[in-house]
Amino acid sequence: MTVIDEILDLYRRKGDATYGEGVSQTEHALQSALLAETENASAELVSAALLHDIGHLLHDLPEDIASRGLDAQHESIASAWLSRHFGPAVTEPVRLHVEAKRYLCRAEPGYWERLSDASKLSLTVQGGPLTAETTAAFAKGPFAQAALRLRRWDDEAKVVGLSTPGLDHFRPYIESALKG
Ligand SMILES: [Fe+2]
């Protein structure tokens, strides 16, 4: 089995799990990737959008872990796992997509209010909004802008019943994003 097949198989086997927002993990991934594709993002960033929550499929922790006051650190699990096959243009936006939410909560008035209830709940176990100091440091990072784009797609990719292309549609993006 190639790594691409392994990834797509993971979504087919475990992607029906709820994302806690009325959509499944696979629906959330496909909606995120479609938003990235619509904005003509690079193959690496479309792949990051598709795979940003793969950490939730890789751990066996319960779905309601945030409501138990625990953080699964799914972004770290995902970026570490993906780094075997992809470079930083994929793994860094994935690793930073939670920090991007914490950044926006601090830096953008009204952002927190627009978050879903599940995202607000997970924010508390993820450390809350960044401090003034860490906000400035985040913005200077080389992948900050990519992580912020991914975060906005992530926030929007929760539309119940939205029709999207299937996983195979995004296979070419992942294939071209693989590191040589
Ligand atoms: Fe997400």
PDB file of C-alpha atoms and ligand atoms in Angstrom:
ATOM      1  CA  MET A   1       0.000   0.000   0.000  1.00  0.00           C
ATOM      2  CA  THR A   2       1.389   3.414  -0.943  1.00  0.00           C
ATOM      3  CA  VAL A   3       1.350   6.212   1.572  1.00  0.00           C
ATOM      4  CA  ILE A   4      -1.431   7.943  -0.392  1.00  0.00           C
ATOM      5  CA  ASP A   5      -3.547   4.786  -0.217  1.00  0.00           C
ATOM      6  CA  GLU A   6      -2.730   4.491   3.485  1.00  0.00           C
ATOM      7  CA  ILE A   7      -3.950   8.059   4.094  1.00  0.00           C
ATOM      8  CA  LEU A   8      -7.131   7.738   2.060  1.00  0.00           C
ATOM      9  CA  ASP A   9      -7.833   4.357   3.650  1.00  0.00           C
ATOM     10  CA  LEU A  10      -7.580   5.975   7.086  1.00  0.00           C
ATOM     11  CA  TYR A  11     -10.347   8.431   6.147  1.00  0.00           C
ATOM     12  CA  ARG A  12     -12.468   5.669   4.658  1.00  0.00           C
ATOM     13  CA  ARG A  13     -12.125   3.521   7.783  1.00  0.00           C
ATOM     14  CA  LYS A  14     -12.276   6.174  10.505  1.00  0.00           C
ATOM     15  CA  GLY A  15     -13.470   9.365   8.817  1.00  0.00           C
ATOM     16  CA  ASP A  16     -17.142   8.847   9.602  1.00  0.00           C
ATOM     17  CA  ALA A  17     -16.434   9.765  13.209  1.00  0.00           C
ATOM     18  CA  THR A  18     -18.110  13.008  14.114  1.00  0.00           C
ATOM     19  CA  TYR A  19     -16.069  16.169  14.146  1.00  0.00           C
ATOM     20  CA  GLY A  20     -18.346  17.427  16.911  1.00  0.00           C
ATOM     21  CA  GLU A  21     -19.883  20.036  14.626  1.00  0.00           C
ATOM     22  CA  GLY A  22     -22.610  18.142  12.784  1.00  0.00           C
ATOM     23  CA  VAL A  23     -20.206  17.016  10.048  1.00  0.00           C
ATOM     24  CA  SER A  24     -17.933  13.983   9.942  1.00  0.00           C
ATOM     25  CA  GLN A  25     -14.131  14.113   9.939  1.00  0.00           C
ATOM     26  CA  THR A  26     -14.088  13.268   6.229  1.00  0.00           C
ATOM     27  CA  GLU A  27     -16.717  15.906   5.372  1.00  0.00           C
ATOM     28  CA  HIS A  28     -14.726  18.475   7.346  1.00  0.00           C
ATOM     29  CA  ALA A  29     -11.496  17.498   5.555  1.00  0.00           C
ATOM     30  CA  LEU A  30     -13.131  17.639   2.110  1.00  0.00           C
ATOM     31  CA  GLN A  31     -14.773  21.009   2.782  1.00  0.00           C
ATOM     32  CA  SER A  32     -11.439  22.438   4.002  1.00  0.00           C
ATOM     33  CA  ALA A  33      -9.604  21.158   0.920  1.00  0.00           C
ATOM     34  CA  LEU A  34     -12.317  22.465  -1.396  1.00  0.00           C
ATOM     35  CA  LEU A  35     -12.030  25.959   0.111  1.00  0.00           C
ATOM     36  CA  ALA A  36      -8.248  25.809  -0.414  1.00  0.00           C
ATOM     37  CA  GLU A  37      -8.665  24.638  -4.001  1.00  0.00           C
ATOM     38  CA  THR A  38     -11.230  27.374  -4.689  1.00  0.00           C
ATOM     39  CA  GLU A  39      -8.681  29.959  -3.549  1.00  0.00           C
ATOM     40  CA  ASN A  40      -6.036  28.451  -5.847  1.00  0.00           C
ATOM     41  CA  ALA A  41      -3.807  27.466  -2.943  1.00  0.00           C
ATOM     42  CA  SER A  42      -0.657  25.445  -3.679  1.00  0.00           C
ATOM     43  CA  ALA A  43      -0.832  21.643  -3.786  1.00  0.00           C
ATOM     44  CA  GLU A  44       0.979  21.623  -0.437  1.00  0.00           C
ATOM     45  CA  LEU A  45      -1.603  23.888   1.177  1.00  0.00           C
ATOM     46  CA  VAL A  46      -4.570  22.037  -0.341  1.00  0.00           C
ATOM     47  CA  SER A  47      -2.998  18.865   1.095  1.00  0.00           C
ATOM     48  CA  ALA A  48      -2.527  20.542   4.465  1.00  0.00           C
ATOM     49  CA  ALA A  49      -6.177  21.621   4.413  1.00  0.00           C
ATOM     50  CA  LEU A  50      -7.304  18.085   3.614  1.00  0.00           C
ATOM     51  CA  LEU A  51      -5.059  16.467   6.218  1.00  0.00           C
ATOM     52  CA  HIS A  52      -4.952  19.082   9.006  1.00  0.00           C
ATOM     53  CA  ASP A  53      -7.079  17.030  11.404  1.00  0.00           C
ATOM     54  CA  ILE A  54      -5.630  13.599  10.538  1.00  0.00           C
ATOM     55  CA  GLY A  55      -4.317  13.588  14.097  1.00  0.00           C
ATOM     56  CA  HIS A  56      -7.875  12.908  15.262  1.00  0.00           C
ATOM     57  CA  LEU A  57      -7.866   9.722  13.164  1.00  0.00           C
ATOM     58  CA  LEU A  58      -4.444   8.631  14.403  1.00  0.00           C
ATOM     59  CA  HIS A  59      -5.129   8.676  18.130  1.00  0.00           C
ATOM     60  CA  ASP A  60      -7.651   6.483  19.877  1.00  0.00           C
ATOM     61  CA  LEU A  61      -8.795   9.034  22.407  1.00  0.00           C
ATOM     62  CA  PRO A  62     -12.526   9.683  22.832  1.00  0.00           C
ATOM     63  CA  GLU A  63     -14.227  12.264  20.590  1.00  0.00           C
ATOM     64  CA  ASP A  64     -15.395  14.387  23.523  1.00  0.00           C
ATOM     65  CA  ILE A  65     -11.915  14.736  24.957  1.00  0.00           C
ATOM     66  CA  ALA A  66     -12.087  18.573  25.080  1.00  0.00           C
ATOM     67  CA  SER A  67     -15.226  18.469  27.209  1.00  0.00           C
ATOM     68  CA  ARG A  68     -13.216  16.358  29.680  1.00  0.00           C
ATOM     69  CA  GLY A  69     -10.717  19.197  29.970  1.00  0.00           C
ATOM     70  CA  LEU A  70      -8.003  17.388  27.995  1.00  0.00           C
ATOM     71  CA  ASP A  71      -6.099  18.358  24.857  1.00  0.00           C
ATOM     72  CA  ALA A  72      -5.271  15.516  22.454  1.00  0.00           C
ATOM     73  CA  GLN A  73      -2.613  17.724  20.786  1.00  0.00           C
ATOM     74  CA  HIS A  74      -3.883  16.431  17.480  1.00  0.00           C
ATOM     75  CA  GLU A  75      -1.919  19.071  15.551  1.00  0.00           C
ATOM     76  CA  SER A  76       1.391  17.750  16.909  1.00  0.00           C
ATOM     77  CA  ILE A  77       0.431  14.131  16.270  1.00  0.00           C
ATOM     78  CA  ALA A  78      -0.553  15.038  12.701  1.00  0.00           C
ATOM     79  CA  SER A  79       2.524  17.060  11.801  1.00  0.00           C
ATOM     80  CA  ALA A  80       4.887  14.436  13.239  1.00  0.00           C
ATOM     81  CA  TRP A  81       3.140  11.644  11.336  1.00  0.00           C
ATOM     82  CA  LEU A  82       2.945  13.648   8.091  1.00  0.00           C
ATOM     83  CA  SER A  83       6.612  14.692   8.286  1.00  0.00           C
ATOM     84  CA  ARG A  84       7.624  11.172   7.250  1.00  0.00           C
ATOM     85  CA  HIS A  85       6.216  11.907   3.797  1.00  0.00           C
ATOM     86  CA  PHE A  86       5.763  15.659   3.406  1.00  0.00           C
ATOM     87  CA  GLY A  87       7.916  18.755   3.801  1.00  0.00           C
ATOM     88  CA  PRO A  88       7.271  21.818   5.955  1.00  0.00           C
ATOM     89  CA  ALA A  89       4.922  23.483   3.432  1.00  0.00           C
ATOM     90  CA  VAL A  90       2.447  20.755   4.427  1.00  0.00           C
ATOM     91  CA  THR A  91       3.434  19.934   7.993  1.00  0.00           C
ATOM     92  CA  GLU A  92       3.961  23.454   9.359  1.00  0.00           C
ATOM     93  CA  PRO A  93       0.491  24.889   8.598  1.00  0.00           C
ATOM     94  CA  VAL A  94      -0.934  21.667  10.080  1.00  0.00           C
ATOM     95  CA  ARG A  95       1.208  21.978  13.214  1.00  0.00           C
ATOM     96  CA  LEU A  96       0.290  25.657  13.569  1.00  0.00           C
ATOM     97  CA  HIS A  97      -3.447  25.541  12.885  1.00  0.00           C
ATOM     98  CA  VAL A  98      -4.350  25.509  16.585  1.00  0.00           C
ATOM     99  CA  GLU A  99      -1.860  28.269  17.373  1.00  0.00           C
ATOM    100  CA  ALA A 100      -3.399  30.245  14.486  1.00  0.00           C
ATOM    101  CA  LYS A 101      -6.771  30.063  16.241  1.00  0.00           C
ATOM    102  CA  ARG A 102      -5.151  31.226  19.489  1.00  0.00           C
ATOM    103  CA  TYR A 103      -3.464  34.045  17.522  1.00  0.00           C
ATOM    104  CA  LEU A 104      -6.700  35.199  15.880  1.00  0.00           C
ATOM    105  CA  CYS A 105      -8.529  35.161  19.207  1.00  0.00           C
ATOM    106  CA  ARG A 106      -5.973  37.650  20.462  1.00  0.00           C
ATOM    107  CA  ALA A 107      -5.356  39.691  17.297  1.00  0.00           C
ATOM    108  CA  GLU A 108      -8.709  39.928  15.526  1.00  0.00           C
ATOM    109  CA  PRO A 109     -11.687  41.541  17.255  1.00  0.00           C
ATOM    110  CA  GLY A 110     -14.847  39.462  16.803  1.00  0.00           C
ATOM    111  CA  TYR A 111     -12.998  36.274  15.818  1.00  0.00           C
ATOM    112  CA  TRP A 112     -13.674  34.416  19.065  1.00  0.00           C
ATOM    113  CA  GLU A 113     -17.370  35.279  18.922  1.00  0.00           C
ATOM    114  CA  ARG A 114     -17.650  33.646  15.481  1.00  0.00           C
ATOM    115  CA  LEU A 115     -16.036  30.367  16.547  1.00  0.00           C
ATOM    116  CA  SER A 116     -18.225  27.303  16.875  1.00  0.00           C
ATOM    117  CA  ASP A 117     -19.045  26.067  20.359  1.00  0.00           C
ATOM    118  CA  ALA A 118     -16.706  23.084  19.895  1.00  0.00           C
ATOM    119  CA  SER A 119     -13.835  25.383  18.851  1.00  0.00           C
ATOM    120  CA  LYS A 120     -14.461  27.641  21.846  1.00  0.00           C
ATOM    121  CA  LEU A 121     -14.428  24.623  24.126  1.00  0.00           C
ATOM    122  CA  SER A 122     -11.209  23.204  22.677  1.00  0.00           C
ATOM    123  CA  LEU A 123      -9.589  26.666  22.877  1.00  0.00           C
ATOM    124  CA  THR A 124      -9.724  26.521  26.651  1.00  0.00           C
ATOM    125  CA  VAL A 125      -7.768  23.251  26.826  1.00  0.00           C
ATOM    126  CA  GLN A 126      -5.394  24.451  24.097  1.00  0.00           C
ATOM    127  CA  GLY A 127      -4.214  27.334  26.284  1.00  0.00           C
ATOM    128  CA  GLY A 128      -6.632  30.138  25.338  1.00  0.00           C
ATOM    129  CA  PRO A 129      -5.675  33.214  23.281  1.00  0.00           C
ATOM    130  CA  LEU A 130      -1.942  33.852  22.775  1.00  0.00           C
ATOM    131  CA  THR A 131      -0.255  36.465  24.945  1.00  0.00           C
ATOM    132  CA  ALA A 132       0.899  39.783  23.447  1.00  0.00           C
ATOM    133  CA  GLU A 133       4.437  38.406  23.268  1.00  0.00           C
ATOM    134  CA  THR A 134       3.596  35.079  21.631  1.00  0.00           C
ATOM    135  CA  THR A 135       1.204  36.835  19.210  1.00  0.00           C
ATOM    136  CA  ALA A 136       4.092  38.901  17.832  1.00  0.00           C
ATOM    137  CA  ALA A 137       6.338  35.848  17.631  1.00  0.00           C
ATOM    138  CA  PHE A 138       3.695  33.808  15.797  1.00  0.00           C
ATOM    139  CA  ALA A 139       3.165  36.501  13.156  1.00  0.00           C
ATOM    140  CA  LYS A 140       6.880  36.524  12.315  1.00  0.00           C
ATOM    141  CA  GLY A 141       7.056  32.795  11.624  1.00  0.00           C
ATOM    142  CA  PRO A 142       7.682  31.707   8.016  1.00  0.00           C
ATOM    143  CA  PHE A 143       4.457  29.687   7.858  1.00  0.00           C
ATOM    144  CA  ALA A 144       2.196  32.066   9.772  1.00  0.00           C
ATOM    145  CA  GLN A 145       0.275  33.258   6.711  1.00  0.00           C
ATOM    146  CA  ALA A 146      -0.250  29.719   5.419  1.00  0.00           C
ATOM    147  CA  ALA A 147      -1.419  28.624   8.878  1.00  0.00           C
ATOM    148  CA  LEU A 148      -3.866  31.537   9.067  1.00  0.00           C
ATOM    149  CA  ARG A 149      -5.323  30.705   5.641  1.00  0.00           C
ATOM    150  CA  LEU A 150      -5.728  27.091   6.731  1.00  0.00           C
ATOM    151  CA  ARG A 151      -7.356  28.190   9.972  1.00  0.00           C
ATOM    152  CA  ARG A 152     -10.007  30.222   8.162  1.00  0.00           C
ATOM    153  CA  TRP A 153     -10.871  27.302   5.883  1.00  0.00           C
ATOM    154  CA  ASP A 154     -10.974  25.068   8.957  1.00  0.00           C
ATOM    155  CA  ASP A 155     -13.450  27.428  10.644  1.00  0.00           C
ATOM    156  CA  GLU A 156     -15.717  27.510   7.595  1.00  0.00           C
ATOM    157  CA  ALA A 157     -15.594  23.796   6.776  1.00  0.00           C
ATOM    158  CA  LYS A 158     -18.486  22.813   9.014  1.00  0.00           C
ATOM    159  CA  VAL A 159     -21.493  23.140   6.715  1.00  0.00           C
ATOM    160  CA  VAL A 160     -23.951  20.342   7.311  1.00  0.00           C
ATOM    161  CA  GLY A 161     -24.990  18.603   4.096  1.00  0.00           C
ATOM    162  CA  LEU A 162     -22.644  20.521   1.759  1.00  0.00           C
ATOM    163  CA  SER A 163     -21.832  18.602  -1.405  1.00  0.00           C
ATOM    164  CA  THR A 164     -18.092  18.305  -2.178  1.00  0.00           C
ATOM    165  CA  PRO A 165     -15.844  16.240  -4.441  1.00  0.00           C
ATOM    166  CA  GLY A 166     -14.722  12.940  -2.893  1.00  0.00           C
ATOM    167  CA  LEU A 167     -11.320  11.967  -1.517  1.00  0.00           C
ATOM    168  CA  ASP A 168     -10.021  10.779  -4.901  1.00  0.00           C
ATOM    169  CA  HIS A 169     -10.473  14.280  -6.337  1.00  0.00           C
ATOM    170  CA  PHE A 170      -7.717  15.485  -4.012  1.00  0.00           C
ATOM    171  CA  ARG A 171      -5.325  12.573  -4.646  1.00  0.00           C
ATOM    172  CA  PRO A 172      -3.288  14.509  -7.283  1.00  0.00           C
ATOM    173  CA  TYR A 173      -2.663  17.342  -4.804  1.00  0.00           C
ATOM    174  CA  ILE A 174      -1.328  14.950  -2.181  1.00  0.00           C
ATOM    175  CA  GLU A 175       0.743  13.087  -4.771  1.00  0.00           C
ATOM    176  CA  SER A 176       2.449  16.244  -5.964  1.00  0.00           C
ATOM    177  CA  ALA A 177       3.000  17.462  -2.390  1.00  0.00           C
ATOM    178  CA  LEU A 178       4.861  14.280  -1.367  1.00  0.00           C
ATOM    179  CA  LYS A 179       8.516  14.908  -0.685  1.00  0.00           C
ATOM    180  CA  GLY A 180      10.890  13.339  -3.150  1.00  0.00           C
TER     181      GLY A 180
HETATM  182 FE    FE B   1     -10.323  21.254  11.572  1.00  0.00          FE
END
